[in-house]
JSON list of C-alpha atoms in Angstrom, two decimals:
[
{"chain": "A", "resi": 782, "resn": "UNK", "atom": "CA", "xyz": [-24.58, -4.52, -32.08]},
{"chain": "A", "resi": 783, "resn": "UNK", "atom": "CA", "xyz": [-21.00, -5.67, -30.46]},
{"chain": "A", "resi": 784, "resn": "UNK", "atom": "CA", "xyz": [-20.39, -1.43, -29.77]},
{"chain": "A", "resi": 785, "resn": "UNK", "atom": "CA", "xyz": [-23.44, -1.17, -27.99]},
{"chain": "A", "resi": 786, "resn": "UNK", "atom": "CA", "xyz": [-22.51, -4.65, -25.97]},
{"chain": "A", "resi": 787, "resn": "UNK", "atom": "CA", "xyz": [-19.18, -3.47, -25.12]},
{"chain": "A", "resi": 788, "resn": "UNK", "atom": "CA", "xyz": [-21.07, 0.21, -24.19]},
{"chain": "A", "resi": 789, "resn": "UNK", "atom": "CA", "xyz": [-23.25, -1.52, -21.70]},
{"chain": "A", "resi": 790, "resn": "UNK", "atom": "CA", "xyz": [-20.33, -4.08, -20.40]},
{"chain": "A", "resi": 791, "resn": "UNK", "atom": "CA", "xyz": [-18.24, -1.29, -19.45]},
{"chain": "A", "resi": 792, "resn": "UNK", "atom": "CA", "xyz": [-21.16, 0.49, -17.78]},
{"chain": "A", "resi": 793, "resn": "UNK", "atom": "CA", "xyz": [-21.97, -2.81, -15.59]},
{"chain": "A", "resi": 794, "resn": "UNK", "atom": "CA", "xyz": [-17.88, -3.63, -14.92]},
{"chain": "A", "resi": 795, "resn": "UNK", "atom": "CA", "xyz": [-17.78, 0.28, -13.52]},
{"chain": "A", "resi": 796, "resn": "UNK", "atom": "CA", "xyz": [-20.80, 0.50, -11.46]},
{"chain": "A", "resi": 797, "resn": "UNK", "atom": "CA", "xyz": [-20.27, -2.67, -9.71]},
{"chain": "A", "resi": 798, "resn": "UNK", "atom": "CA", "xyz": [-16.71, -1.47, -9.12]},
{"chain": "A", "resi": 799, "resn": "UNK", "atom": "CA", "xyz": [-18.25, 1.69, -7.41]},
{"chain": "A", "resi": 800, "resn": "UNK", "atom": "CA", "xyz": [-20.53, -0.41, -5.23]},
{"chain": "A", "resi": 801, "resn": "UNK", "atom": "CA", "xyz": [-18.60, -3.61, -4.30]},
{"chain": "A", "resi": 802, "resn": "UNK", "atom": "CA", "xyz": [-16.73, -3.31, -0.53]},
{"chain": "A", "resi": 803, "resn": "UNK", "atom": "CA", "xyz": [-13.22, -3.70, -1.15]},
{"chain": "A", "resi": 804, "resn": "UNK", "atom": "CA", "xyz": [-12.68, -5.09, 2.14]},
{"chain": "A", "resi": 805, "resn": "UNK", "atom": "CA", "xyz": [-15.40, -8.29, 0.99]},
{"chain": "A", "resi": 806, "resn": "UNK", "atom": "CA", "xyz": [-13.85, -11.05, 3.25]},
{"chain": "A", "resi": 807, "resn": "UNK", "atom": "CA", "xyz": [-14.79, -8.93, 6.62]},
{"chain": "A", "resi": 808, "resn": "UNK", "atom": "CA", "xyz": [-18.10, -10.64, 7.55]},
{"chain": "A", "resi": 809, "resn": "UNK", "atom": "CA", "xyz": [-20.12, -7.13, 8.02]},
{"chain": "A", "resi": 810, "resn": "UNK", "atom": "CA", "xyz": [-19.98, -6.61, 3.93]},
{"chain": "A", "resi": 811, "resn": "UNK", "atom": "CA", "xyz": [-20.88, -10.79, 3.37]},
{"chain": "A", "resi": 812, "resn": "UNK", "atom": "CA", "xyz": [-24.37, -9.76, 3.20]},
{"chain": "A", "resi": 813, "resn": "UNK", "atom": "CA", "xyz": [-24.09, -7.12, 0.25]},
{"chain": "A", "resi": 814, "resn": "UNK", "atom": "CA", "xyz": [-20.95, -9.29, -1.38]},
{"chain": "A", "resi": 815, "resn": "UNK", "atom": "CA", "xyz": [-23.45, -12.07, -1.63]},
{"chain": "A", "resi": 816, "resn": "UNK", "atom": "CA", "xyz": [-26.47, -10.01, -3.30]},
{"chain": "A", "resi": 817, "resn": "UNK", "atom": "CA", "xyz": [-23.63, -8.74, -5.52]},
{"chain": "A", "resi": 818, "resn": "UNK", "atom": "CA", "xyz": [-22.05, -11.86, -6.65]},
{"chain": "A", "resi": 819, "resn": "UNK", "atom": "CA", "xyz": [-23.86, -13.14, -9.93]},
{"chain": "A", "resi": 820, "resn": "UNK", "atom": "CA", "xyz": [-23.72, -9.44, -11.22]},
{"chain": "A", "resi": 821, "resn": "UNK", "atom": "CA", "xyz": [-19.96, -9.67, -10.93]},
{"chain": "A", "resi": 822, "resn": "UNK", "atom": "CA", "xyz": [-19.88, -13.03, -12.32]},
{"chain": "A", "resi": 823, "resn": "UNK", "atom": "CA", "xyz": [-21.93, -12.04, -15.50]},
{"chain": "A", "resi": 824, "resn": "UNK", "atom": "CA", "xyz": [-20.58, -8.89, -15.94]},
{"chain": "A", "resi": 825, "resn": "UNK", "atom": "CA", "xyz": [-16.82, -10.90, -15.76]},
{"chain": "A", "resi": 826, "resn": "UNK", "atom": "CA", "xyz": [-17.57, -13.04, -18.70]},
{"chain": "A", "resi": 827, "resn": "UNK", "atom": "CA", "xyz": [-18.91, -9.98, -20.33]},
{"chain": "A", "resi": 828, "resn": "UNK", "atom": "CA", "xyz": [-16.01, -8.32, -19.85]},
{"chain": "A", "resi": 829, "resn": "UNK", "atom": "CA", "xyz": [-13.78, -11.15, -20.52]},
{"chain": "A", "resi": 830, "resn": "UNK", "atom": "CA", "xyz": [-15.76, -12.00, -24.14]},
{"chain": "A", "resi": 831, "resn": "UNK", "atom": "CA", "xyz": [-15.68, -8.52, -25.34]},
{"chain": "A", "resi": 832, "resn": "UNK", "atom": "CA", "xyz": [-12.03, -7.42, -24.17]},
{"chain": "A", "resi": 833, "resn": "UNK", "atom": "CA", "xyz": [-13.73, -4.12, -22.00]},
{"chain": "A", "resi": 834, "resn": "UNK", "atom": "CA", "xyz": [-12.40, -2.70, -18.51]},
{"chain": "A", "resi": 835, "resn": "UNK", "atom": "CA", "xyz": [-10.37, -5.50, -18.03]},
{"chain": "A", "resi": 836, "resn": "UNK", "atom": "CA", "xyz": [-8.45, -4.32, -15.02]},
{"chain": "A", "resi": 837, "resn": "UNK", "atom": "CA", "xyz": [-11.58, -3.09, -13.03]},
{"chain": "A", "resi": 838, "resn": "UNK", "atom": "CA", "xyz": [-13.14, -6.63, -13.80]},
{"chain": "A", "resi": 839, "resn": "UNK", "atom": "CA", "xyz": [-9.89, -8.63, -12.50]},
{"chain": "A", "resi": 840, "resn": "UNK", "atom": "CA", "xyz": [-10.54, -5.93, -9.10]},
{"chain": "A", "resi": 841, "resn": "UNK", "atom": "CA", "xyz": [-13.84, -7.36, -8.66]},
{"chain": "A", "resi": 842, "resn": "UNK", "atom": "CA", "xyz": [-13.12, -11.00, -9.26]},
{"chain": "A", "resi": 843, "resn": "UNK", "atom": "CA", "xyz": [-10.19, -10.70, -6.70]},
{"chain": "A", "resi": 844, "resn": "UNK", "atom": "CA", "xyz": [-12.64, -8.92, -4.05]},
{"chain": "A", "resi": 845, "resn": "UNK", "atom": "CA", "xyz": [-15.15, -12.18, -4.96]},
{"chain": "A", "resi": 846, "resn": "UNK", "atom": "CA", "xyz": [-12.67, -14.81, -4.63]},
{"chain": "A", "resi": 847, "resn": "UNK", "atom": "CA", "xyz": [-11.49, -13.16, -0.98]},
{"chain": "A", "resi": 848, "resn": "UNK", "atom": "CA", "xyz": [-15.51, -13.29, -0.06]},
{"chain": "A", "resi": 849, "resn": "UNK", "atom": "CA", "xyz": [-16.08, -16.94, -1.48]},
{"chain": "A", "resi": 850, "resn": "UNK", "atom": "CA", "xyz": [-12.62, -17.52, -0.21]},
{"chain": "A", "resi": 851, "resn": "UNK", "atom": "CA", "xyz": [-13.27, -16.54, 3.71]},
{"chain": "A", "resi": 852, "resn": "UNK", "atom": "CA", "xyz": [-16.89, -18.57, 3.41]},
{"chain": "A", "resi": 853, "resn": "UNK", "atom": "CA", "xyz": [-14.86, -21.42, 2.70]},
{"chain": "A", "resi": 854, "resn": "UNK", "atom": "CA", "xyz": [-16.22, -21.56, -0.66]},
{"chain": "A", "resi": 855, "resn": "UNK", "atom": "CA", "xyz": [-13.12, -23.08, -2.31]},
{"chain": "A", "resi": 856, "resn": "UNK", "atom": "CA", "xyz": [-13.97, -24.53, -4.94]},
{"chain": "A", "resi": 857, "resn": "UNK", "atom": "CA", "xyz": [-16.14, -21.23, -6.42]},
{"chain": "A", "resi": 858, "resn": "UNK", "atom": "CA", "xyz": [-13.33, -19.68, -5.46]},
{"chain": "A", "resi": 859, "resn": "UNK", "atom": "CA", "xyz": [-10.23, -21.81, -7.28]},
{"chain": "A", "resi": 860, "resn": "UNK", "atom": "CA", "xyz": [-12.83, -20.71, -10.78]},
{"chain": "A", "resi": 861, "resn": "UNK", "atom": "CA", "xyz": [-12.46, -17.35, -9.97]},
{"chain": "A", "resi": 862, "resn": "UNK", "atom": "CA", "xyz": [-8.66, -17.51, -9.15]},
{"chain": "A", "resi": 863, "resn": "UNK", "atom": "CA", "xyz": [-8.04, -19.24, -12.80]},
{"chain": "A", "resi": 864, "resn": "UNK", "atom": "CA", "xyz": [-10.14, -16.43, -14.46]},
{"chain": "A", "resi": 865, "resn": "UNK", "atom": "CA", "xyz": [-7.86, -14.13, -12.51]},
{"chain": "A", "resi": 866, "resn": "UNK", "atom": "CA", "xyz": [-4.42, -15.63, -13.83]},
{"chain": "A", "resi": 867, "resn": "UNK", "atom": "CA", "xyz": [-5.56, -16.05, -17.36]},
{"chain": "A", "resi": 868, "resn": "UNK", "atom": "CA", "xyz": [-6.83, -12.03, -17.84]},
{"chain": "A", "resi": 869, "resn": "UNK", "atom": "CA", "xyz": [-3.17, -11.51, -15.99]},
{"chain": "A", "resi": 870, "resn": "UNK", "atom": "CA", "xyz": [-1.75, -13.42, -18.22]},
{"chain": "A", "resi": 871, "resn": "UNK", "atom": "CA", "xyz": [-3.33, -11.83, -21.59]},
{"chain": "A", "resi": 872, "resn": "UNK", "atom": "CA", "xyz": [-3.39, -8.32, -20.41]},
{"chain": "A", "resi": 873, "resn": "UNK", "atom": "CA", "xyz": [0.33, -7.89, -18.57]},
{"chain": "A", "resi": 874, "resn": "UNK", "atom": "CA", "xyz": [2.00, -11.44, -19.37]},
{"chain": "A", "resi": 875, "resn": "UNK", "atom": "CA", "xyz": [3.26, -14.52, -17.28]},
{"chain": "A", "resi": 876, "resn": "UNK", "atom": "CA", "xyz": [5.91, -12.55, -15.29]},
{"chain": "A", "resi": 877, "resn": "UNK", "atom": "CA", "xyz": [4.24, -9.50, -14.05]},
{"chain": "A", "resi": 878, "resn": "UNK", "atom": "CA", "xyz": [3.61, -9.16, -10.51]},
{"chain": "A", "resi": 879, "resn": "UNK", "atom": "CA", "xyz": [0.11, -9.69, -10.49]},
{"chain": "A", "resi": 880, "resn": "UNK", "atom": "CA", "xyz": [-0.02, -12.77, -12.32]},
{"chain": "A", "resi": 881, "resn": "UNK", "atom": "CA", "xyz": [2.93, -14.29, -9.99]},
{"chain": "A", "resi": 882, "resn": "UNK", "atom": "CA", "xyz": [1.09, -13.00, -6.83]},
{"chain": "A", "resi": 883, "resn": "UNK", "atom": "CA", "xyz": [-2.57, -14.46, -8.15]},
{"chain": "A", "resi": 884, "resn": "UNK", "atom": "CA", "xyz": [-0.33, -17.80, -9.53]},
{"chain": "A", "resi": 885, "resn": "UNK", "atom": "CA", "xyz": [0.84, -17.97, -5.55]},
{"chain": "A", "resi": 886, "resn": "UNK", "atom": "CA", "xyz": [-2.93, -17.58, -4.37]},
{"chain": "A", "resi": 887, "resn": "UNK", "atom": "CA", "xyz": [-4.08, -20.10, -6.94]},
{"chain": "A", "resi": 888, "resn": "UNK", "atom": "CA", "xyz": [-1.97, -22.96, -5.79]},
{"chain": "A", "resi": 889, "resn": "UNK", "atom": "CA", "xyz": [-2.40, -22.40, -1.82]},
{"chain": "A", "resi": 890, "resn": "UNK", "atom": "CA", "xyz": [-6.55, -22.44, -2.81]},
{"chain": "A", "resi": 891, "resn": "UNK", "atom": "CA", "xyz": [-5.54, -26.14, -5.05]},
{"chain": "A", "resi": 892, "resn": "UNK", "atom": "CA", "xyz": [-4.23, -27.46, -2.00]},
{"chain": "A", "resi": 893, "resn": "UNK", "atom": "CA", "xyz": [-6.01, -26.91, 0.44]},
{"chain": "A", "resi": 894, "resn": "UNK", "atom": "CA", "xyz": [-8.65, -28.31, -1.77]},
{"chain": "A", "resi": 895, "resn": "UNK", "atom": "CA", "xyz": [-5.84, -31.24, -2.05]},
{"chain": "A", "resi": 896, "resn": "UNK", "atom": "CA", "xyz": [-5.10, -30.78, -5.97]},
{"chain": "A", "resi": 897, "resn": "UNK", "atom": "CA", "xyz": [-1.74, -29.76, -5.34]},
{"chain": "A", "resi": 898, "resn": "UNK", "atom": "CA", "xyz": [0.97, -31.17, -3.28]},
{"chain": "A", "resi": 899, "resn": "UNK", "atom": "CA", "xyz": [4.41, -32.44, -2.65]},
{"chain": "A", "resi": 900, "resn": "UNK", "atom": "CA", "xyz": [7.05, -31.45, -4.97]},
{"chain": "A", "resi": 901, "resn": "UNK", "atom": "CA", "xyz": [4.73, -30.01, -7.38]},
{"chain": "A", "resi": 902, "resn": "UNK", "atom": "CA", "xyz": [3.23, -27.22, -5.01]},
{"chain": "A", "resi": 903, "resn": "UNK", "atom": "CA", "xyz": [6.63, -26.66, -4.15]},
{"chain": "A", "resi": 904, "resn": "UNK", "atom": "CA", "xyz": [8.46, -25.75, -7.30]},
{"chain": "A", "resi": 905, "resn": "UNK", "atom": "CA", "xyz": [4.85, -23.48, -8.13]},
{"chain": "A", "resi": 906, "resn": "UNK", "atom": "CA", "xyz": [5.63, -21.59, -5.18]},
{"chain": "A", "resi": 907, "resn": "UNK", "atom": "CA", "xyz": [9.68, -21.50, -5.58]},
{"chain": "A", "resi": 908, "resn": "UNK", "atom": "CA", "xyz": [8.88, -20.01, -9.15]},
{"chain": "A", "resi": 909, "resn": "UNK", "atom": "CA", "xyz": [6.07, -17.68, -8.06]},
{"chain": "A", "resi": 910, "resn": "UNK", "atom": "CA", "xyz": [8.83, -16.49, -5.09]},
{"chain": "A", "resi": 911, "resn": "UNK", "atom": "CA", "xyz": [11.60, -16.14, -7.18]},
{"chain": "A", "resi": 912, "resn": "UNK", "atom": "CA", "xyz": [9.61, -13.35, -10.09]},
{"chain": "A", "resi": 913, "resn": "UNK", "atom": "CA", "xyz": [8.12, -11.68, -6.87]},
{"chain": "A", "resi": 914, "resn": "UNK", "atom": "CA", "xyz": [11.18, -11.20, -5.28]},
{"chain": "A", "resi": 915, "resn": "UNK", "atom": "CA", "xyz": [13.18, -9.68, -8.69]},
{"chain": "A", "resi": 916, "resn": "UNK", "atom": "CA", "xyz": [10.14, -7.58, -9.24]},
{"chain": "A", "resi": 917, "resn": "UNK", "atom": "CA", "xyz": [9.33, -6.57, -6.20]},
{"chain": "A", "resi": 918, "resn": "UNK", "atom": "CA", "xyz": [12.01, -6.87, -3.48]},
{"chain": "A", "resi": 919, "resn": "UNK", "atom": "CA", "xyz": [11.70, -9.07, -0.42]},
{"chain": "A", "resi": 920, "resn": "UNK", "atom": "CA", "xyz": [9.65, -7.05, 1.76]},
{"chain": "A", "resi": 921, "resn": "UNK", "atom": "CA", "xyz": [6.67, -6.26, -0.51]},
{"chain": "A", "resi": 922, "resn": "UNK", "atom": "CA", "xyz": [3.42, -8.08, 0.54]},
{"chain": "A", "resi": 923, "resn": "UNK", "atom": "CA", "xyz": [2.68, -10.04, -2.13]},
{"chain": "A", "resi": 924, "resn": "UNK", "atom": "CA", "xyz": [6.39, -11.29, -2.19]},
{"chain": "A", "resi": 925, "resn": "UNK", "atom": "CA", "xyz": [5.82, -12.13, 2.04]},
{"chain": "A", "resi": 926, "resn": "UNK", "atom": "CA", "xyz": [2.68, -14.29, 1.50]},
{"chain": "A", "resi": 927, "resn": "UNK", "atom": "CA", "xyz": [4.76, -16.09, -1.57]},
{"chain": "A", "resi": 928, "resn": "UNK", "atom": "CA", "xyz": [7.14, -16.81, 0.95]},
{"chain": "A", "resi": 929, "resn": "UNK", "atom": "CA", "xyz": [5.17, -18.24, 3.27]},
{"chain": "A", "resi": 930, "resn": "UNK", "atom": "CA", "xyz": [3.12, -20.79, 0.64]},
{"chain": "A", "resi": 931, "resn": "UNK", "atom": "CA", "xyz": [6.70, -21.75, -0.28]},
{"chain": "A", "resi": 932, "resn": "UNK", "atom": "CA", "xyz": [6.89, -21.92, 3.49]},
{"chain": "A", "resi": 933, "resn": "UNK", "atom": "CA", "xyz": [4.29, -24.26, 3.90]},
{"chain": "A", "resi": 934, "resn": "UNK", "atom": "CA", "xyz": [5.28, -26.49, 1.10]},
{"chain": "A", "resi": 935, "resn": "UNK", "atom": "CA", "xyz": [8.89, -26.81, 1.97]},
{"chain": "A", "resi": 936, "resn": "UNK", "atom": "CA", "xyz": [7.52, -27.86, 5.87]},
{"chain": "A", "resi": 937, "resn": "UNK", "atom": "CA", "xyz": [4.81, -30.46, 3.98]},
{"chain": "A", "resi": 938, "resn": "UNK", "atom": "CA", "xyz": [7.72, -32.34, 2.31]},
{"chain": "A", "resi": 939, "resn": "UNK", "atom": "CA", "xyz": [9.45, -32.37, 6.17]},
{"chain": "A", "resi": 940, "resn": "UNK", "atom": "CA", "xyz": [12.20, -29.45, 5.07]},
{"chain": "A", "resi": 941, "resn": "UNK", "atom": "CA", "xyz": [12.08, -27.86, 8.35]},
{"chain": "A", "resi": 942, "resn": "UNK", "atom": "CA", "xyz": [15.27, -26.02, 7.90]},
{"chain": "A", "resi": 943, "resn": "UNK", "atom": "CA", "xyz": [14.00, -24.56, 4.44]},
{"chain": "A", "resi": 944, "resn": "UNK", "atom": "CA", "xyz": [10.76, -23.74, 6.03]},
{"chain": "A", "resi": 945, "resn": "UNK", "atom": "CA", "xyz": [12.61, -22.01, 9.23]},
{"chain": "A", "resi": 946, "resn": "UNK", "atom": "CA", "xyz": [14.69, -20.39, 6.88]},
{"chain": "A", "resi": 947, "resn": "UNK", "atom": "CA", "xyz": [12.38, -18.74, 5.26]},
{"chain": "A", "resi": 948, "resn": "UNK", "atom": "CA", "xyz": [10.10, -17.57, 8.48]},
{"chain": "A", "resi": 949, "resn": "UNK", "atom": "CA", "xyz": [13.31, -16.07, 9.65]},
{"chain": "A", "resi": 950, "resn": "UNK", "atom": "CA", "xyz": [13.96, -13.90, 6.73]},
{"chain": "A", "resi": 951, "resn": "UNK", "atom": "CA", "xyz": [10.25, -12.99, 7.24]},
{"chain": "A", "resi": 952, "resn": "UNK", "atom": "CA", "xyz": [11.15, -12.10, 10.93]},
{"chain": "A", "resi": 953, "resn": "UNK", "atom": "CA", "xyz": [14.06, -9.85, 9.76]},
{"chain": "A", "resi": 954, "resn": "UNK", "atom": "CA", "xyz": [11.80, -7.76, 7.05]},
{"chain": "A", "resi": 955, "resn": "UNK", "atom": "CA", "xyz": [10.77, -4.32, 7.97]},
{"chain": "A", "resi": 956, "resn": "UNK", "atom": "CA", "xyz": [8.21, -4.47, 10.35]},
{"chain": "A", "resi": 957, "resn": "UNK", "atom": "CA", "xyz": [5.48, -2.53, 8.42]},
{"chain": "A", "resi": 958, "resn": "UNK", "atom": "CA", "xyz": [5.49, -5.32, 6.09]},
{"chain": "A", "resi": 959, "resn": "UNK", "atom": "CA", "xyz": [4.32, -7.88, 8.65]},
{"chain": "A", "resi": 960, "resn": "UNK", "atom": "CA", "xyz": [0.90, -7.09, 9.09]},
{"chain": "A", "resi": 961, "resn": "UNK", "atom": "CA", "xyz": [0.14, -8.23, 5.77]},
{"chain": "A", "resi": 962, "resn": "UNK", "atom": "CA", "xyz": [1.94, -11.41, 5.44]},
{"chain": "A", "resi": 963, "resn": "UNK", "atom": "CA", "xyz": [1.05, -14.46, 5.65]},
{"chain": "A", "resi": 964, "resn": "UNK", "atom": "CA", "xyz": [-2.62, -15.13, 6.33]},
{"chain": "A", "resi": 965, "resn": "UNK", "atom": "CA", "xyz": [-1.65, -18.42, 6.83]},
{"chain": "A", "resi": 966, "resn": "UNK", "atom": "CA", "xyz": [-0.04, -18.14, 9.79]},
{"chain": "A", "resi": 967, "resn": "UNK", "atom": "CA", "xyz": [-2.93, -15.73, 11.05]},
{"chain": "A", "resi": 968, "resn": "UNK", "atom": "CA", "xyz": [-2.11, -13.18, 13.77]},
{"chain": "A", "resi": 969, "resn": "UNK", "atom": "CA", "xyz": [1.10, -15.14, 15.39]},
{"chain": "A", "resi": 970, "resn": "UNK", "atom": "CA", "xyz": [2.97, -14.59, 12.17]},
{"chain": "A", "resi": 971, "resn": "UNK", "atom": "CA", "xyz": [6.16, -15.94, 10.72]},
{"chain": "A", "resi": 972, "resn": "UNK", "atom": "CA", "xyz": [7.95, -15.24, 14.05]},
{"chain": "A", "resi": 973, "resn": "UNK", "atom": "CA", "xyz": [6.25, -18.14, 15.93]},
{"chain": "A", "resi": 974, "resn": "UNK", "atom": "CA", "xyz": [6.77, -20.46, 12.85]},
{"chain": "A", "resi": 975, "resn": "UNK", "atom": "CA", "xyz": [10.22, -19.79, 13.02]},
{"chain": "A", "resi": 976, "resn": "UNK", "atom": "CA", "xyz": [10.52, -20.87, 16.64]},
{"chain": "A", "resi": 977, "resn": "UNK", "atom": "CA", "xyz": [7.81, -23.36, 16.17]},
{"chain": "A", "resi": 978, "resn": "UNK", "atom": "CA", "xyz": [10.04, -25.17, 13.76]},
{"chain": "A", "resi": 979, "resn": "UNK", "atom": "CA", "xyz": [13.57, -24.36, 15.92]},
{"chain": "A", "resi": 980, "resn": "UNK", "atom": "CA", "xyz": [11.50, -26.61, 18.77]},
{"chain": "A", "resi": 981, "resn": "UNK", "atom": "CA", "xyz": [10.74, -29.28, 16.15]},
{"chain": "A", "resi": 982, "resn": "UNK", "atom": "CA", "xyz": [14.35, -29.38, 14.48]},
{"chain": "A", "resi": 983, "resn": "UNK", "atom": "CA", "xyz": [15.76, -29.31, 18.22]},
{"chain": "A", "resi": 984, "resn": "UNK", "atom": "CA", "xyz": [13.79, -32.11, 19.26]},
{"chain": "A", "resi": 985, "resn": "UNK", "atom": "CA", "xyz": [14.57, -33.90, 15.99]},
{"chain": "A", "resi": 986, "resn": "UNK", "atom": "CA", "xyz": [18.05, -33.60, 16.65]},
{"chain": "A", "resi": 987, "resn": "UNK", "atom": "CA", "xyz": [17.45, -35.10, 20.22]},
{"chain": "A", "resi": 988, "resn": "UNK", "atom": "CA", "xyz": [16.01, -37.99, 19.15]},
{"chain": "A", "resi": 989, "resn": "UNK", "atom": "CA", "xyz": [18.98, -38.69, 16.53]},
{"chain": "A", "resi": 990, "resn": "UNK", "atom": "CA", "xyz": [21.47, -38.22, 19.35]},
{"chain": "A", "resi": 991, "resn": "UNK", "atom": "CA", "xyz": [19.60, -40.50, 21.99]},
{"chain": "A", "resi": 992, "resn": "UNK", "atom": "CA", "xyz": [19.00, -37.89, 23.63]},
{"chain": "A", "resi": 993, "resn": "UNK", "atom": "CA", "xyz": [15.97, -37.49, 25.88]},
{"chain": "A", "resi": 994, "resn": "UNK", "atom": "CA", "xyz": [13.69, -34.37, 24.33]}
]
């Protein structure tokens, strides 16, 4: 019967929880993340059709999506992501944190699978930034990697000074903060973007003036 279903969904959501690395894009748990994988996919829709441990479910599909996500999986990985948003959205609504941070992920995954660009990626990230920021303050992690898809987008559509702008306030942030934000810059960080796109504007500038760069 649909109590026993939801007895046994809840059972599979919380043991997988207890056994799935948290840390599942480092490439010494790939092995075990793999093996794990359909369980956490099954159990998810489990989960997801009978309304049980709906938090701990989201935890493992967000620990999936970083594996399938640092395997270059993408597209498994964009499924997961929407799954994601949409129990966000039910459980805690469109403006919670959580949703706004796992909107943010969502949109860098659709472009760099190429769904998602120009204007459009822009004003996703501008909205995702702005309910981050009023939530959570600038120098929260999730509202740092927001900042640097908006980054991104803003330096796609050629606004260098919007991008820099952005980097910089990045640069000013506590430093604690840094380490987490943005993966997209990897280890060089927001400060070398931020000088990275001083040299371009610079040079830009040169060119308009006659100058020689």
């Amino acid at each position: 019967d649909r109590n026993a279903e939801r007895t046994w969904a809840g059972a599979a959501i919380r043991l997988l929880r207890a056994g799935y690395p948290s840390s599942s894009d480092e490439v010494a748990n790939w092995a075990i993340c793999q093996r794990l994988l359909p369980h956490v996919l099954i159990a998810g829709e489990h989960s997801e059709r009978l309304g049980v441990e709906s938090r701990q479910s989201r935890w493992l599909l967000k620990q999936a999506a970083a594996y399938l996500r640092s395997r270059g999986q993408l597209g498994q990985c964009k499924l997961l992501a929407e799954r994601i948003v949409a129990s966000a959205e039910q459980d805690l609504g469109g403006g919670h944190p959580e949703t706004l941070a796992w909107n943010d992920i969502l949109g860098q995954i659709r472009q760099a699978l190429g769904e998602l660009r120009g204007r459009a990626a822009r004003e996703l990230h501008e909205y995702t930034l702005a309910g981050l920021r009023q939530a959570l303050g600038d120098d929260h992690p999730a509202t740092l990697t927001a900042m640097n898809s908006l980054a991104l987008a803003r330096r796609a559509l050629s606004d260098l000074h919007g991008a820099r702008e952005l980097h910089e306030l990045q640069v000013r942030l506590p430093a604690q903060h840094l380490g987490v934000a943005p993966l997209a810059l990897g280890a060089a960080g927001p400060q070398l973007a931020a000088h990275q796109l001083a040299g371009a504007l610079e040079a830009g500038q040169h060119r308009r003036e006659g100058d020689p760069v």
